Amino acid sequence: MNRAESLSLLPLELRGVTFRHRGQTLLQPLDLRLERNGKTMIMGPNGAGKSLLMRICHGLLRPTGGSVRWAGNGATAETIRRRQAMVFQRPVMLRRSALANVRYALAVQGVSRGERRWRADEAVERFGLQSIAHRPARVLSGGEQQRLALARAWALRPEILFMDEPTSALDPAAIKAVEEAVDTFHGEGTRIVMTTHDLGQARRLADDVIFLVDGRLVERAPVREFFEHPYSREAAAFVQGDLVW
Amino acid sequence: MDNAFQAAFQLIVAMDPVLIGIVTLSLQVSLTAVAIASVIALPLGAAIALWQFPGRGLVVVVLNALMGLPPVVAGLMVYLMLSRAGPLGQFGLLFTPTAMVIAQIVLILPIVAALSRQVIEELWGEYREQLQSLGVSRLRAIPTLLWDARFSLITVVLAGFGRASAEVGAVLIVGGNISGVTRVMTTAIALETSKGNLPLALGLGIILLLLVASVNAVAYIIGEAAKRRLG
Ligand SMILES: Nc1ncnc2c1ncn2[C@@H]1O[C@H](COP(=O)(O)OP(=O)(O)OP(=O)(O)O)[C@@H](O)[C@H]1O
Ligand SMILES: [Mg+2]
């Protein structure tokens, strides 16, 4: 590892980031700083711009205004990309076995063949997928695919992991498994950024909350403060379970 | 007529050397053409699917239009290229199996490229964000997408093969239907029918039909198996 690579990518700094599409402003100018550590929950009603914000942070979408800056001076775009991972709400699996999907992600990052093998095996085991490792990934159930997506992300040892509603379609046991996985990631030093509509899950997992309504960043607060003394009227209604439109 | 059928079956069963020679050459020409066309057209189709560039829409429209290129026109184009006065005339390829391979490549390359462009574009729509998230460059995505679309693409390649082995105009113009040299199934059928040698024409016709039918059967079976196994 050279010096530039060993430097942390974080904090991530968004300045005046906006996103417009066909004359509509989907994200109002927004400043945001994601520190080195912690678990941040992005919350808000449907269509608030949570997924959009996450895609912009991850680099899948270029903001139409403002800047997205990673620390880690001199890190190339490629290095920046390789040190993040994202678990999509509906993860996409390649048409090959579960295990091969994990190996593929490692191969893309230039991991040698031998190392790919054991790292993929380890990840599959870690997420309890050994018994289905050799099945075609796309015939796995939604929950199994979700776990496989987490295993794939974990195998990459990302410095920051984005998860877009990783538990939205899972049964209680699978939700528990995912929440434990999130703690596993975090315990190993991975920065967590996720979205959820599950208030209980947010309370259990988050250190702090970013609250969006209608493309506006309305509130950013430590989790206890957000749920117990929300600052904005919208957040107060939201934690009561009253939808905000 | 009945006699012609009987004679045709006898030719097939007896593995008549003339008939076998014609069938073998047909397969050689069409398989070579399909292989070369696919090696070029599959990555080409994928590249057109993945990259935005000025004039892309036009390229797609032209490719789609070329799928319906009349074989005689393809044959004529290749003839003009290869004839003594043409730009490639010095190689003396006209009326050789190589010329027939080239003509069939011209004919099926647009088919394979246009169809694989569609297949890959659809798959890319599904995979795009995930692959970008994993740090896959567009160039790196091409082999991944080709592999993941492999079952659809086999059908595409077989469609190209079906077209190549069934066409008559292009190989007739550039091959000349020379007995024992450039005579393939389709040109032989046309000639033998006009001469009234129905047994050989029918025998070849039956084999050609069986070939086209089995290509389609294989395409269907592969497609079904893929759906079941890989989701
Ligand atoms: N790439 C894009 N281009 C144009 N519009 C988009 C794009 N992505 C999202 N949008 C629009 O931006 C708005 C916010 O979408 P987003 O997916 O971020 O909402 P969300 O907060 O994640 O909602 P949900 O809770 O339903 O997942 C929506 O109106 C959506 O249609
Ligand atoms: Mg969303």
Short mmCIF file of C-alpha atoms and ligand atoms in Angstrom, two decimals:
data_model
loop_
_atom_site.label_atom_id
_atom_site.label_comp_id
_atom_site.label_asym_id
_atom_site.label_seq_id
_atom_site.Cartn_x
_atom_site.Cartn_y
_atom_site.Cartn_z
CA MET A 1 0.00 0.00 0.00
CA ASN A 2 1.39 3.38 -0.92
CA ARG A 3 0.90 6.42 1.23
CA ALA A 4 -1.99 7.92 -0.71
CA GLU A 5 -3.89 4.68 -0.35
CA SER A 6 -3.34 4.31 3.34
CA LEU A 7 -4.87 7.72 4.04
CA SER A 8 -8.50 7.69 4.99
CA LEU A 9 -11.09 8.79 2.44
CA LEU A 10 -13.17 10.30 5.19
CA PRO A 11 -14.50 12.73 6.08
CA LEU A 12 -16.75 13.18 3.08
CA GLU A 13 -17.74 16.75 2.46
CA LEU A 14 -20.74 17.88 0.41
CA ARG A 15 -20.94 21.60 -0.30
CA GLY A 16 -24.01 23.19 -1.83
CA VAL A 17 -24.94 19.96 -3.54
CA THR A 18 -28.08 20.20 -5.65
CA PHE A 19 -29.75 17.88 -8.10
CA ARG A 20 -32.08 19.06 -10.82
CA HIS A 21 -33.81 16.98 -13.39
CA ARG A 22 -35.97 18.39 -16.18
CA GLY A 23 -36.49 21.69 -14.47
CA GLN A 24 -37.43 20.08 -11.18
CA THR A 25 -35.24 20.52 -8.14
CA LEU A 26 -35.00 17.12 -6.52
CA LEU A 27 -32.34 18.11 -4.03
CA GLN A 28 -32.09 21.62 -2.58
CA PRO A 29 -28.61 23.04 -1.92
CA LEU A 30 -27.25 20.89 0.85
CA ASP A 31 -24.13 20.89 3.00
CA LEU A 32 -23.15 17.68 4.69
CA ARG A 33 -20.08 16.27 6.36
CA LEU A 34 -19.67 12.58 7.09
CA GLU A 35 -17.02 12.03 9.74
CA ARG A 36 -14.59 9.15 9.98
CA ASN A 37 -16.67 7.02 12.34
CA GLY A 38 -20.24 6.20 13.11
CA LYS A 39 -23.50 4.99 11.72
CA THR A 40 -25.62 7.56 9.98
CA MET A 41 -29.25 6.98 9.14
CA ILE A 42 -30.85 8.91 6.30
CA MET A 43 -34.57 9.22 7.00
CA GLY A 44 -37.59 10.88 5.53
CA PRO A 45 -40.82 10.17 3.69
CA ASN A 46 -41.06 8.49 0.30
CA GLY A 47 -39.61 10.56 -2.47
CA ALA A 48 -37.69 12.82 -0.08
CA GLY A 49 -34.43 12.22 -1.94
CA LYS A 50 -32.75 9.70 0.36
CA SER A 51 -31.72 7.29 -2.37
CA LEU A 52 -30.72 10.21 -4.55
CA LEU A 53 -28.45 11.64 -1.86
CA MET A 54 -26.89 8.25 -1.32
CA ARG A 55 -26.22 7.77 -5.03
CA ILE A 56 -24.60 11.18 -5.17
CA CYS A 57 -22.37 10.41 -2.19
CA HIS A 58 -21.41 7.04 -3.68
CA GLY A 59 -20.62 8.66 -7.00
CA LEU A 60 -23.29 6.98 -9.11
CA LEU A 61 -24.87 10.33 -9.88
CA ARG A 62 -23.11 13.59 -10.47
CA PRO A 63 -24.79 16.50 -8.67
CA THR A 64 -25.96 19.26 -10.98
CA GLY A 65 -24.48 21.82 -8.58
CA GLY A 66 -22.02 21.94 -5.70
CA SER A 67 -19.17 19.61 -4.88
CA VAL A 68 -18.60 16.18 -3.37
CA ARG A 69 -15.13 15.92 -1.81
CA TRP A 70 -13.43 13.00 -0.22
CA ALA A 71 -10.43 13.54 2.03
CA GLY A 72 -7.41 11.40 1.29
CA ASN A 73 -5.40 13.83 -0.76
CA GLY A 74 -4.21 12.49 -4.03
CA ALA A 75 -6.47 9.47 -4.02
CA THR A 76 -7.44 8.66 -7.59
CA ALA A 77 -11.06 8.31 -8.66
CA GLU A 78 -10.43 4.60 -8.90
CA THR A 79 -9.11 4.33 -5.34
CA ILE A 80 -12.05 6.33 -4.07
CA ARG A 81 -14.50 4.04 -5.79
CA ARG A 82 -12.77 0.90 -4.58
CA ARG A 83 -12.90 1.87 -0.97
CA GLN A 84 -16.65 2.27 -0.87
CA ALA A 85 -19.40 -0.23 -1.34
CA MET A 86 -23.15 0.00 -1.69
CA VAL A 87 -25.91 -2.46 -0.97
CA PHE A 88 -28.93 -1.63 -3.08
CA GLN A 89 -32.48 -2.10 -1.97
CA ARG A 90 -32.89 -4.63 -4.74
CA PRO A 91 -29.39 -6.01 -5.15
CA VAL A 92 -28.39 -7.12 -8.62
CA MET A 93 -26.71 -10.51 -8.84
CA LEU A 94 -24.78 -11.72 -11.83
CA ARG A 95 -25.85 -14.91 -13.59
CA ARG A 96 -23.42 -17.17 -11.82
CA SER A 97 -23.21 -18.83 -8.42
CA ALA A 98 -23.49 -16.93 -5.16
CA LEU A 99 -19.84 -17.57 -4.43
CA ALA A 100 -18.79 -16.51 -7.93
CA ASN A 101 -20.60 -13.23 -7.40
CA VAL A 102 -18.41 -12.47 -4.41
CA ARG A 103 -15.29 -13.53 -6.29
CA TYR A 104 -16.24 -11.35 -9.20
CA ALA A 105 -16.40 -8.24 -7.02
CA LEU A 106 -12.93 -9.07 -5.68
CA ALA A 107 -11.56 -9.72 -9.17
CA VAL A 108 -12.74 -6.29 -10.31
CA GLN A 109 -10.68 -4.78 -7.52
CA GLY A 110 -7.59 -6.58 -8.74
CA VAL A 111 -7.37 -9.11 -5.89
CA SER A 112 -5.22 -12.07 -6.89
CA ARG A 113 -6.87 -15.38 -7.72
CA GLY A 114 -5.72 -17.19 -4.61
CA GLU A 115 -6.73 -14.40 -2.29
CA ARG A 116 -10.11 -14.11 -4.03
CA ARG A 117 -10.83 -17.70 -3.13
CA TRP A 118 -10.33 -17.47 0.58
CA ARG A 119 -11.77 -14.02 0.95
CA ALA A 120 -14.95 -15.05 -0.87
CA ASP A 121 -15.21 -18.27 1.16
CA GLU A 122 -14.75 -16.30 4.34
CA ALA A 123 -17.42 -13.75 3.40
CA VAL A 124 -19.93 -16.42 2.43
CA GLU A 125 -19.32 -18.23 5.70
CA ARG A 126 -19.53 -15.04 7.69
CA PHE A 127 -23.03 -14.39 6.44
CA GLY A 128 -24.21 -17.98 6.82
CA LEU A 129 -24.47 -18.68 3.12
CA GLN A 130 -22.24 -21.78 2.85
CA SER A 131 -25.12 -24.13 2.11
CA ILE A 132 -26.26 -22.05 -0.85
CA ALA A 133 -22.87 -20.81 -2.03
CA HIS A 134 -22.92 -22.87 -5.19
CA ARG A 135 -26.48 -22.11 -6.22
CA PRO A 136 -27.12 -19.66 -9.03
CA ALA A 137 -27.36 -16.32 -7.23
CA ARG A 138 -30.47 -15.22 -9.07
CA VAL A 139 -32.62 -18.09 -7.88
CA LEU A 140 -31.94 -17.24 -4.23
CA SER A 141 -34.79 -15.71 -2.25
CA GLY A 142 -34.95 -11.96 -1.74
CA GLY A 143 -33.60 -12.24 1.79
CA GLU A 144 -30.79 -14.56 0.72
CA GLN A 145 -29.82 -12.19 -2.07
CA GLN A 146 -29.83 -9.33 0.39
CA ARG A 147 -27.46 -11.24 2.66
CA LEU A 148 -25.32 -12.19 -0.33
CA ALA A 149 -25.11 -8.50 -1.26
CA LEU A 150 -23.90 -7.79 2.26
CA ALA A 151 -21.37 -10.63 2.05
CA ARG A 152 -20.13 -9.26 -1.26
CA ALA A 153 -19.77 -5.80 0.24
CA TRP A 154 -18.04 -7.16 3.34
CA ALA A 155 -15.54 -9.10 1.25
CA LEU A 156 -14.43 -5.80 -0.27
CA ARG A 157 -13.49 -4.38 3.15
CA PRO A 158 -14.90 -0.98 2.28
CA GLU A 159 -14.01 2.04 4.30
CA ILE A 160 -17.57 3.29 3.91
CA LEU A 161 -20.69 1.27 3.19
CA PHE A 162 -23.92 2.69 1.83
CA MET A 163 -27.07 0.64 2.34
CA ASP A 164 -30.37 1.66 0.80
CA GLU A 165 -33.23 0.15 2.81
CA PRO A 166 -31.36 -3.11 3.26
CA THR A 167 -34.15 -4.66 5.31
CA SER A 168 -37.26 -3.36 3.61
CA ALA A 169 -38.44 -6.74 2.31
CA LEU A 170 -37.03 -9.10 4.90
CA ASP A 171 -38.54 -11.35 7.51
CA PRO A 172 -37.81 -10.62 11.20
CA ALA A 173 -34.98 -13.17 11.39
CA ALA A 174 -33.35 -11.79 8.27
CA ILE A 175 -33.73 -8.24 9.58
CA LYS A 176 -31.98 -9.28 12.76
CA ALA A 177 -29.21 -10.90 10.73
CA VAL A 178 -28.75 -7.75 8.67
CA GLU A 179 -28.67 -5.56 11.76
CA GLU A 180 -26.03 -7.81 13.26
CA ALA A 181 -24.09 -7.61 10.01
CA VAL A 182 -24.23 -3.84 10.18
CA ASP A 183 -22.71 -4.01 13.64
CA THR A 184 -20.09 -6.44 12.34
CA PHE A 185 -19.12 -3.99 9.63
CA HIS A 186 -19.03 -1.10 12.02
CA GLY A 187 -17.05 -3.04 14.58
CA GLU A 188 -14.39 -3.59 11.95
CA GLY A 189 -14.11 0.10 11.27
CA THR A 190 -16.44 0.58 8.34
CA ARG A 191 -18.33 3.85 8.16
CA ILE A 192 -22.05 3.11 7.84
CA VAL A 193 -24.58 5.20 5.93
CA MET A 194 -28.02 3.72 5.47
CA THR A 195 -31.67 4.48 4.91
CA THR A 196 -34.64 2.89 6.57
CA HIS A 197 -38.32 3.49 7.11
CA ASP A 198 -38.22 1.46 10.31
CA LEU A 199 -38.08 3.87 13.23
CA GLY A 200 -37.18 1.10 15.67
CA GLN A 201 -34.30 0.04 13.49
CA ALA A 202 -33.06 3.61 13.30
CA ARG A 203 -33.11 3.88 17.09
CA ARG A 204 -31.29 0.56 17.44
CA LEU A 205 -28.60 1.17 14.87
CA ALA A 206 -27.98 4.84 14.30
CA ASP A 207 -25.55 7.20 15.90
CA ASP A 208 -27.02 10.14 14.08
CA VAL A 209 -29.86 10.92 11.72
CA ILE A 210 -30.06 12.96 8.55
CA PHE A 211 -33.65 13.95 7.95
CA LEU A 212 -34.82 14.88 4.47
CA VAL A 213 -38.21 16.14 3.39
CA ASP A 214 -39.02 16.97 -0.19
CA GLY A 215 -35.40 17.30 -1.26
CA ARG A 216 -34.44 19.50 1.69
CA LEU A 217 -32.10 18.58 4.50
CA VAL A 218 -34.32 19.53 7.38
CA GLU A 219 -32.41 18.21 10.33
CA ARG A 220 -29.20 16.48 11.30
CA ALA A 221 -28.99 15.29 14.88
CA PRO A 222 -27.68 12.56 17.16
CA VAL A 223 -30.19 9.74 17.26
CA ARG A 224 -31.49 10.33 20.77
CA GLU A 225 -31.96 14.00 20.17
CA PHE A 226 -33.72 13.32 16.88
CA PHE A 227 -36.24 10.98 18.42
CA GLU A 228 -36.70 12.69 21.78
CA HIS A 229 -36.34 16.38 21.02
CA PRO A 230 -36.71 16.85 17.30
CA TYR A 231 -35.88 20.36 16.36
CA SER A 232 -38.14 20.79 13.34
CA ARG A 233 -41.91 20.51 13.11
CA GLU A 234 -41.53 17.98 10.27
CA ALA A 235 -39.23 15.73 12.25
CA ALA A 236 -41.55 15.88 15.26
CA ALA A 237 -44.44 14.71 13.10
CA PHE A 238 -42.27 12.09 11.44
CA VAL A 239 -41.13 10.42 14.67
CA GLN A 240 -44.76 10.43 15.82
CA GLY A 241 -45.49 8.36 12.77
CA ASP A 242 -47.48 11.15 11.08
CA LEU A 243 -46.43 11.26 7.48
CA VAL A 244 -44.95 14.46 6.23
CA TRP A 245 -45.67 15.42 2.65
CA MET B 1 -42.55 -37.21 -57.52
CA ASP B 2 -42.57 -40.25 -55.23
CA ASN B 3 -39.61 -41.58 -57.10
CA ALA B 4 -37.77 -38.35 -56.57
CA PHE B 5 -38.34 -38.59 -52.81
CA GLN B 6 -37.20 -42.19 -52.75
CA ALA B 7 -34.10 -41.36 -54.72
CA ALA B 8 -33.42 -38.42 -52.41
CA PHE B 9 -33.58 -40.60 -49.32
CA GLN B 10 -31.35 -43.15 -51.00
CA LEU B 11 -28.78 -40.46 -51.67
CA ILE B 12 -28.87 -39.40 -48.02
CA VAL B 13 -28.79 -42.92 -46.61
CA ALA B 14 -26.03 -43.99 -48.98
CA MET B 15 -24.05 -40.86 -48.04
CA ASP B 16 -23.62 -39.97 -51.69
CA PRO B 17 -20.16 -38.36 -52.01
CA VAL B 18 -21.38 -35.44 -54.14
CA LEU B 19 -24.12 -34.69 -51.64
CA ILE B 20 -21.78 -35.05 -48.66
CA GLY B 21 -19.24 -32.79 -50.33
CA ILE B 22 -21.81 -30.07 -50.87
CA VAL B 23 -23.15 -30.33 -47.33
CA THR B 24 -19.65 -30.25 -45.87
CA LEU B 25 -18.67 -27.16 -47.84
CA SER B 26 -21.91 -25.42 -46.84
CA LEU B 27 -21.24 -26.06 -43.19
CA GLN B 28 -17.61 -25.01 -43.48
CA VAL B 29 -18.52 -21.72 -45.16
CA SER B 30 -21.42 -20.83 -42.90
CA LEU B 31 -19.76 -21.89 -39.65
CA THR B 32 -16.60 -19.95 -40.51
CA ALA B 33 -18.67 -16.90 -41.43
CA VAL B 34 -20.69 -17.10 -38.23
CA ALA B 35 -17.58 -17.54 -36.08
CA ILE B 36 -15.79 -14.56 -37.58
CA ALA B 37 -18.90 -12.38 -37.65
CA SER B 38 -19.64 -13.20 -34.00
CA VAL B 39 -16.13 -12.44 -32.80
CA ILE B 40 -16.51 -8.98 -34.30
CA ALA B 41 -20.21 -8.33 -33.85
CA LEU B 42 -20.76 -9.41 -30.24
CA PRO B 43 -18.25 -6.95 -28.71
CA LEU B 44 -19.32 -4.36 -31.28
CA GLY B 45 -22.97 -4.71 -30.29
CA ALA B 46 -21.98 -4.49 -26.62
CA ALA B 47 -19.88 -1.39 -27.22
CA ILE B 48 -22.73 0.35 -29.03
CA ALA B 49 -25.01 -0.58 -26.15
CA LEU B 50 -22.66 0.84 -23.51
CA TRP B 51 -21.27 4.00 -25.05
CA GLN B 52 -23.05 7.20 -25.94
CA PHE B 53 -21.49 8.94 -28.91
CA PRO B 54 -22.64 11.40 -31.54
CA GLY B 55 -24.50 9.63 -34.30
CA ARG B 56 -25.24 6.62 -32.15
CA GLY B 57 -28.92 6.68 -33.07
CA LEU B 58 -28.00 6.64 -36.73
CA VAL B 59 -25.66 3.68 -36.23
CA VAL B 60 -28.43 1.75 -34.49
CA VAL B 61 -30.94 2.52 -37.25
CA VAL B 62 -28.46 1.56 -39.99
CA LEU B 63 -27.58 -1.69 -38.21
CA ASN B 64 -31.24 -2.56 -37.81
CA ALA B 65 -31.87 -1.76 -41.46
CA LEU B 66 -28.91 -3.88 -42.54
CA MET B 67 -30.48 -6.87 -40.82
CA GLY B 68 -32.79 -6.99 -43.80
CA LEU B 69 -30.02 -6.56 -46.35
CA PRO B 70 -30.98 -8.62 -49.41
CA PRO B 71 -28.38 -11.37 -49.90
CA VAL B 72 -27.93 -10.51 -53.59
CA VAL B 73 -27.00 -6.96 -52.62
CA ALA B 74 -24.46 -8.22 -50.09
CA GLY B 75 -23.14 -10.54 -52.79
CA LEU B 76 -22.92 -7.70 -55.28
CA MET B 77 -21.02 -5.49 -52.84
CA VAL B 78 -18.51 -8.21 -52.09
CA TYR B 79 -18.27 -9.03 -55.79
CA LEU B 80 -17.34 -5.45 -56.58
CA MET B 81 -14.70 -5.48 -53.84
CA LEU B 82 -13.15 -8.74 -54.94
CA SER B 83 -13.44 -8.51 -58.72
CA ARG B 84 -10.24 -8.02 -60.65
CA ALA B 85 -10.80 -4.27 -60.92
CA GLY B 86 -11.95 -3.94 -57.30
CA PRO B 87 -9.87 -2.73 -54.35
CA LEU B 88 -9.16 -6.28 -53.19
CA GLY B 89 -8.93 -7.73 -56.69
CA GLN B 90 -5.22 -8.52 -56.41
CA PHE B 91 -5.89 -11.35 -53.95
CA GLY B 92 -7.84 -13.34 -56.53
CA LEU B 93 -10.51 -14.37 -54.05
CA LEU B 94 -13.50 -14.21 -56.32
CA PHE B 95 -15.17 -17.60 -56.90
CA THR B 96 -13.45 -19.20 -53.91
CA PRO B 97 -14.98 -20.40 -50.64
CA THR B 98 -13.20 -17.48 -48.96
CA ALA B 99 -15.26 -15.05 -51.01
CA MET B 100 -18.40 -16.85 -49.90
CA VAL B 101 -17.33 -16.60 -46.28
CA ILE B 102 -16.76 -12.87 -46.72
CA ALA B 103 -20.17 -12.38 -48.34
CA GLN B 104 -21.90 -14.25 -45.53
CA ILE B 105 -20.00 -12.23 -42.94
CA VAL B 106 -21.28 -9.05 -44.56
CA LEU B 107 -24.75 -10.50 -44.44
CA ILE B 108 -24.87 -11.68 -40.82
CA LEU B 109 -22.55 -9.27 -39.04
CA PRO B 110 -25.29 -6.61 -38.86
CA ILE B 111 -27.76 -9.20 -37.59
CA VAL B 112 -25.55 -10.38 -34.78
CA ALA B 113 -24.43 -6.83 -33.92
CA ALA B 114 -27.95 -5.37 -33.92
CA LEU B 115 -29.52 -8.18 -31.91
CA SER B 116 -26.67 -8.35 -29.40
CA ARG B 117 -26.86 -4.56 -29.03
CA GLN B 118 -30.49 -4.97 -27.96
CA VAL B 119 -29.76 -7.83 -25.60
CA ILE B 120 -26.77 -6.13 -23.98
CA GLU B 121 -28.48 -2.76 -23.69
CA GLU B 122 -31.31 -4.33 -21.77
CA LEU B 123 -28.96 -6.18 -19.45
CA TRP B 124 -26.84 -3.07 -18.96
CA GLY B 125 -29.95 -1.20 -17.85
CA GLU B 126 -30.37 -3.77 -15.14
CA TYR B 127 -26.69 -4.12 -14.16
CA ARG B 128 -25.42 -0.61 -14.65
CA GLU B 129 -25.57 0.84 -11.15
CA GLN B 130 -24.44 -2.37 -9.50
CA LEU B 131 -21.44 -2.72 -11.79
CA GLN B 132 -20.52 0.93 -11.46
CA SER B 133 -20.78 0.57 -7.70
CA LEU B 134 -18.37 -2.37 -7.83
CA GLY B 135 -15.95 -0.20 -9.80
CA VAL B 136 -16.40 -1.97 -13.12
CA SER B 137 -15.32 0.17 -16.07
CA ARG B 138 -17.33 0.06 -19.29
CA LEU B 139 -14.55 -1.82 -20.99
CA ARG B 140 -14.48 -4.36 -18.17
CA ALA B 141 -18.27 -4.56 -18.30
CA ILE B 142 -18.27 -5.86 -21.89
CA PRO B 143 -17.02 -9.39 -21.15
CA THR B 144 -19.20 -9.52 -18.03
CA LEU B 145 -22.32 -8.59 -19.94
CA LEU B 146 -21.50 -10.90 -22.85
CA TRP B 147 -21.06 -13.75 -20.42
CA ASP B 148 -24.19 -13.01 -18.44
CA ALA B 149 -26.23 -12.71 -21.63
CA ARG B 150 -24.67 -15.87 -23.02
CA PHE B 151 -27.88 -17.81 -23.47
CA SER B 152 -29.68 -15.03 -25.30
CA LEU B 153 -26.57 -14.45 -27.37
CA ILE B 154 -26.33 -18.09 -28.43
CA THR B 155 -29.80 -17.66 -29.87
CA VAL B 156 -28.59 -14.54 -31.65
CA VAL B 157 -25.61 -16.37 -33.12
CA LEU B 158 -27.81 -19.27 -34.19
CA ALA B 159 -30.12 -16.81 -35.92
CA GLY B 160 -27.07 -15.61 -37.84
CA PHE B 161 -26.15 -19.16 -38.71
CA GLY B 162 -29.67 -19.91 -39.91
CA ARG B 163 -29.60 -16.88 -42.17
CA ALA B 164 -26.15 -17.72 -43.53
CA SER B 165 -26.88 -21.35 -44.32
CA ALA B 166 -30.22 -20.64 -45.93
CA GLU B 167 -29.31 -17.74 -48.22
CA VAL B 168 -28.53 -18.31 -51.87
CA GLY B 169 -28.01 -14.95 -53.56
CA ALA B 170 -24.74 -13.87 -51.97
CA VAL B 171 -22.85 -17.14 -52.30
CA LEU B 172 -24.09 -17.57 -55.84
CA ILE B 173 -22.75 -14.20 -56.95
CA VAL B 174 -19.33 -14.37 -55.30
CA GLY B 175 -18.88 -18.15 -55.36
CA GLY B 176 -20.16 -18.87 -58.85
CA ASN B 177 -21.57 -22.28 -57.90
CA ILE B 178 -18.55 -24.15 -59.29
CA SER B 179 -19.00 -27.88 -58.90
CA GLY B 180 -16.75 -29.30 -56.22
CA VAL B 181 -15.30 -25.89 -55.37
CA THR B 182 -17.98 -23.39 -54.41
CA ARG B 183 -21.18 -25.35 -54.73
CA VAL B 184 -23.16 -25.25 -51.50
CA MET B 185 -26.57 -26.60 -50.58
CA THR B 186 -28.64 -23.62 -51.59
CA THR B 187 -26.92 -22.96 -54.91
CA ALA B 188 -26.95 -26.67 -55.70
CA ILE B 189 -30.67 -26.90 -55.00
CA ALA B 190 -31.36 -23.98 -57.33
CA LEU B 191 -29.21 -25.45 -60.07
CA GLU B 192 -30.31 -29.08 -59.80
CA THR B 193 -33.96 -28.09 -59.73
CA SER B 194 -33.57 -26.08 -62.91
CA LYS B 195 -31.79 -29.05 -64.51
CA GLY B 196 -34.58 -31.36 -63.44
CA ASN B 197 -32.33 -33.44 -61.17
CA LEU B 198 -34.92 -33.56 -58.44
CA PRO B 199 -33.45 -36.33 -56.24
CA LEU B 200 -30.27 -34.41 -55.46
CA ALA B 201 -32.18 -31.14 -55.04
CA LEU B 202 -34.68 -32.78 -52.73
CA GLY B 203 -32.03 -34.60 -50.77
CA LEU B 204 -30.20 -31.34 -50.16
CA GLY B 205 -33.46 -29.59 -49.38
CA ILE B 206 -34.30 -32.16 -46.73
CA ILE B 207 -30.89 -31.85 -45.12
CA LEU B 208 -31.12 -28.05 -45.18
CA LEU B 209 -34.54 -28.18 -43.57
CA LEU B 210 -33.33 -30.55 -40.89
CA LEU B 211 -30.34 -28.32 -40.26
CA VAL B 212 -32.43 -25.16 -39.89
CA ALA B 213 -34.97 -27.01 -37.74
CA SER B 214 -32.33 -28.40 -35.43
CA VAL B 215 -30.65 -25.01 -35.09
CA ASN B 216 -33.96 -23.60 -33.95
CA ALA B 217 -34.57 -26.52 -31.63
CA VAL B 218 -31.16 -26.04 -30.04
CA ALA B 219 -31.82 -22.32 -29.60
CA TYR B 220 -35.14 -23.06 -27.94
CA ILE B 221 -33.75 -25.74 -25.63
CA ILE B 222 -30.86 -23.54 -24.55
CA GLY B 223 -33.21 -20.65 -23.84
CA GLU B 224 -35.54 -22.79 -21.74
CA ALA B 225 -32.74 -24.46 -19.83
CA ALA B 226 -31.21 -21.09 -19.04
CA LYS B 227 -34.49 -19.70 -17.76
CA ARG B 228 -34.94 -22.66 -15.45
CA ARG B 229 -31.40 -22.86 -14.17
CA LEU B 230 -30.29 -19.29 -13.79
CA GLY B 231 -33.43 -17.29 -13.26
N1 LIG C 1 -31.69 9.58 -11.41
C1 LIG C 1 -32.79 10.30 -11.25
N2 LIG C 1 -33.19 11.12 -12.23
C2 LIG C 1 -34.31 11.85 -12.11
N3 LIG C 1 -35.10 11.83 -11.04
C3 LIG C 1 -34.78 11.03 -10.03
C4 LIG C 1 -33.60 10.22 -10.08
N4 LIG C 1 -33.53 9.53 -8.93
C5 LIG C 1 -34.60 9.90 -8.22
N5 LIG C 1 -35.36 10.81 -8.85
C6 LIG C 1 -36.58 11.45 -8.32
O1 LIG C 1 -36.18 12.13 -7.15
C7 LIG C 1 -37.15 12.03 -6.13
C8 LIG C 1 -36.51 11.43 -4.89
O2 LIG C 1 -36.25 10.07 -5.14
P1 LIG C 1 -35.52 9.12 -4.12
O3 LIG C 1 -35.43 7.79 -4.77
O4 LIG C 1 -34.25 9.73 -3.66
O5 LIG C 1 -36.56 9.09 -2.92
P2 LIG C 1 -36.40 8.32 -1.54
O6 LIG C 1 -36.31 9.35 -0.48
O7 LIG C 1 -35.31 7.32 -1.62
O8 LIG C 1 -37.82 7.62 -1.47
P3 LIG C 1 -38.22 6.14 -0.94
O9 LIG C 1 -38.42 6.25 0.52
O10 LIG C 1 -39.52 5.88 -1.63
O11 LIG C 1 -37.15 5.20 -1.35
C9 LIG C 1 -38.26 11.17 -6.70
O12 LIG C 1 -39.31 12.04 -7.07
C10 LIG C 1 -37.65 10.50 -7.88
O13 LIG C 1 -38.61 10.33 -8.90
MG MG C 2 -35.22 5.23 -1.79
#
